[in-house]
Amino acid sequence: MATLLTPRSRRVPEQSGTGRAAGADAPTGDGSTRLVVPQDFLTTLGCDAVGVPARYGFRILSRLPSKGCVYADTDWWWWLVPTGSDLDVTWPLPSCYAPGAEIPDRRPRLIHHPDGTSPYTPPIPLYLLTCQLTGIAPSWTALRTRSDGVVS
């Protein structure tokens, strides 16, 4: 029986086999793994990941104007995004936001290596495409500027 992944979920499907997958760090022991960024990229903004079921993967990848590192297994595709790409944004189900790029250990592998110097996929186009494909209206919290000039 497949396990449904929800945002910030720690539930993972049962594991079988052993070994390290290309594109993933060693399993953390709690059923998850951290995505490994290729050595030729700097991750000064930190790394989180956004996952979508594989049925959406190719459609999103083919429509993005700029693509970072993309990882996949048989069931999920994952995009590296800068840390905090979930702030004030509600990622639509069935997508899954993974802080620290720590994802369920399903032995993902790197399937797209960007041509540029950034490992990141810009989160706003990724978010809008995910909303469009899942049929969910985009939703975020607007920033407000107080009278003293501070953004809140």
Short mmCIF file of C-alpha atoms in Angstrom, two decimals:
data_model
loop_
_atom_site.label_atom_id
_atom_site.label_comp_id
_atom_site.label_asym_id
_atom_site.label_seq_id
_atom_site.Cartn_x
_atom_site.Cartn_y
_atom_site.Cartn_z
CA MET A 1 0.00 0.00 0.00
CA ALA A 2 1.44 3.39 -0.99
CA THR A 3 1.87 6.05 1.68
CA LEU A 4 0.59 9.52 0.89
CA LEU A 5 3.23 12.18 1.51
CA THR A 6 2.00 15.44 2.93
CA PRO A 7 3.95 18.64 3.55
CA ARG A 8 6.48 18.26 6.38
CA SER A 9 5.48 14.62 6.72
CA ARG A 10 7.88 12.09 8.20
CA ARG A 11 5.81 9.13 7.05
CA VAL A 12 7.59 7.08 4.41
CA PRO A 13 6.88 3.89 2.52
CA GLU A 14 8.48 0.68 3.71
CA GLN A 15 12.05 0.28 2.49
CA SER A 16 13.58 -2.63 0.66
CA GLY A 17 17.18 -3.24 -0.28
CA THR A 18 20.29 -1.37 0.78
CA GLY A 19 22.92 0.84 -0.72
CA ARG A 20 23.40 4.46 -1.61
CA ALA A 21 21.60 6.03 -4.53
CA ALA A 22 23.29 8.48 -6.87
CA GLY A 23 22.10 11.96 -5.96
CA ALA A 24 21.25 11.10 -2.37
CA ASP A 25 23.31 11.16 0.78
CA ALA A 26 23.49 8.12 3.03
CA PRO A 27 20.15 7.37 4.72
CA THR A 28 19.73 9.18 8.03
CA GLY A 29 18.44 6.12 9.88
CA ASP A 30 14.92 7.50 10.28
CA GLY A 31 13.76 6.53 6.79
CA SER A 32 14.90 9.74 5.14
CA THR A 33 17.86 10.95 3.13
CA ARG A 34 19.31 14.35 2.27
CA LEU A 35 19.69 15.27 -1.39
CA VAL A 36 23.32 15.82 -2.39
CA VAL A 37 24.16 18.89 -4.46
CA PRO A 38 26.81 18.28 -7.14
CA GLN A 39 30.22 19.65 -6.07
CA ASP A 40 30.40 22.30 -8.79
CA PHE A 41 27.53 24.33 -7.25
CA LEU A 42 27.50 26.71 -4.31
CA THR A 43 24.52 26.55 -1.98
CA THR A 44 24.93 29.88 -0.21
CA LEU A 45 21.14 30.21 0.13
CA GLY A 46 20.76 26.82 1.80
CA CYS A 47 18.72 23.98 0.33
CA ASP A 48 15.16 22.84 0.67
CA ALA A 49 13.32 20.64 -1.81
CA VAL A 50 9.87 20.54 -3.35
CA GLY A 51 8.53 17.15 -4.40
CA VAL A 52 5.66 16.24 -6.66
CA PRO A 53 4.27 12.87 -7.69
CA ALA A 54 6.05 11.54 -10.77
CA ARG A 55 2.92 12.00 -12.91
CA TYR A 56 3.53 15.80 -12.74
CA GLY A 57 7.33 15.70 -13.00
CA PHE A 58 7.98 15.87 -16.72
CA ARG A 59 5.21 18.41 -17.32
CA ILE A 60 6.69 20.75 -14.72
CA LEU A 61 10.27 20.23 -15.88
CA SER A 62 9.40 20.92 -19.51
CA ARG A 63 7.54 24.16 -18.68
CA LEU A 64 9.99 25.81 -16.30
CA PRO A 65 11.96 28.70 -17.80
CA SER A 66 14.91 27.99 -15.48
CA LYS A 67 15.71 24.64 -13.90
CA GLY A 68 18.02 23.70 -11.07
CA CYS A 69 18.97 20.25 -9.84
CA VAL A 70 16.12 17.76 -10.18
CA TYR A 71 16.10 14.34 -8.54
CA ALA A 72 13.68 11.49 -9.13
CA ASP A 73 12.71 8.01 -8.12
CA THR A 74 9.86 5.93 -9.48
CA ASP A 75 7.20 7.79 -7.51
CA TRP A 76 8.45 11.37 -6.84
CA TRP A 77 10.41 14.17 -8.51
CA TRP A 78 12.27 16.71 -6.33
CA TRP A 79 13.51 20.24 -7.15
CA LEU A 80 16.14 22.04 -5.08
CA VAL A 81 14.93 25.47 -3.97
CA PRO A 82 16.53 28.05 -1.66
CA THR A 83 15.88 27.63 2.05
CA GLY A 84 12.69 29.36 3.14
CA SER A 85 10.81 28.91 -0.12
CA ASP A 86 7.83 27.89 1.99
CA LEU A 87 7.61 31.17 3.91
CA ASP A 88 4.20 32.78 3.45
CA VAL A 89 3.35 30.25 0.71
CA THR A 90 1.05 27.26 0.90
CA TRP A 91 2.42 24.58 -1.45
CA PRO A 92 -0.57 22.70 -2.91
CA LEU A 93 -1.22 19.06 -2.19
CA PRO A 94 -0.07 16.62 -3.38
CA SER A 95 3.27 18.47 -3.46
CA CYS A 96 5.60 18.01 -0.51
CA TYR A 97 7.96 20.66 0.90
CA ALA A 98 11.12 19.22 2.44
CA PRO A 99 13.15 21.56 4.68
CA GLY A 100 16.88 20.89 4.46
CA ALA A 101 16.25 18.83 1.30
CA GLU A 102 15.63 15.86 3.58
CA ILE A 103 13.24 13.55 1.75
CA PRO A 104 11.87 10.02 2.16
CA ASP A 105 14.63 7.56 1.31
CA ARG A 106 13.44 6.07 -1.97
CA ARG A 107 16.89 6.20 -3.56
CA PRO A 108 16.43 9.29 -5.72
CA ARG A 109 18.96 10.07 -8.42
CA LEU A 110 19.93 13.31 -10.12
CA ILE A 111 18.07 13.48 -13.44
CA HIS A 112 18.70 17.12 -14.38
CA HIS A 113 22.00 18.94 -13.94
CA PRO A 114 21.58 22.66 -14.67
CA ASP A 115 23.76 24.38 -17.25
CA GLY A 116 24.16 27.52 -15.15
CA THR A 117 25.93 28.11 -11.87
CA SER A 118 22.93 27.73 -9.56
CA PRO A 119 21.56 24.42 -8.24
CA TYR A 120 18.22 26.08 -7.50
CA THR A 121 14.96 26.12 -9.38
CA PRO A 122 13.30 29.52 -8.89
CA PRO A 123 10.51 28.75 -6.42
CA ILE A 124 7.86 31.15 -7.73
CA PRO A 125 7.57 29.64 -11.25
CA LEU A 126 7.74 26.15 -9.69
CA TYR A 127 4.99 27.08 -7.24
CA LEU A 128 2.73 28.58 -9.93
CA LEU A 129 3.16 25.56 -12.24
CA THR A 130 2.46 23.18 -9.36
CA CYS A 131 -0.72 25.11 -8.54
CA GLN A 132 -1.78 25.11 -12.20
CA LEU A 133 -1.25 21.37 -12.69
CA THR A 134 -2.99 20.44 -9.43
CA GLY A 135 -5.91 22.81 -10.08
CA ILE A 136 -5.37 24.73 -6.84
CA ALA A 137 -5.40 28.53 -6.74
CA PRO A 138 -2.10 30.10 -5.62
CA SER A 139 -2.18 31.40 -2.05
CA TRP A 140 0.37 33.45 -0.14
CA THR A 141 0.52 35.99 2.63
CA ALA A 142 1.15 39.52 1.44
CA LEU A 143 3.94 41.48 3.09
CA ARG A 144 2.91 44.76 4.66
CA THR A 145 5.03 47.85 5.23
CA ARG A 146 4.35 49.52 8.57
CA SER A 147 4.38 53.29 9.00
CA ASP A 148 7.96 53.07 10.35
CA GLY A 149 9.14 51.36 7.12
CA VAL A 150 9.51 47.86 8.58
CA VAL A 151 8.19 45.03 6.40
CA SER A 152 6.07 42.53 8.32
#
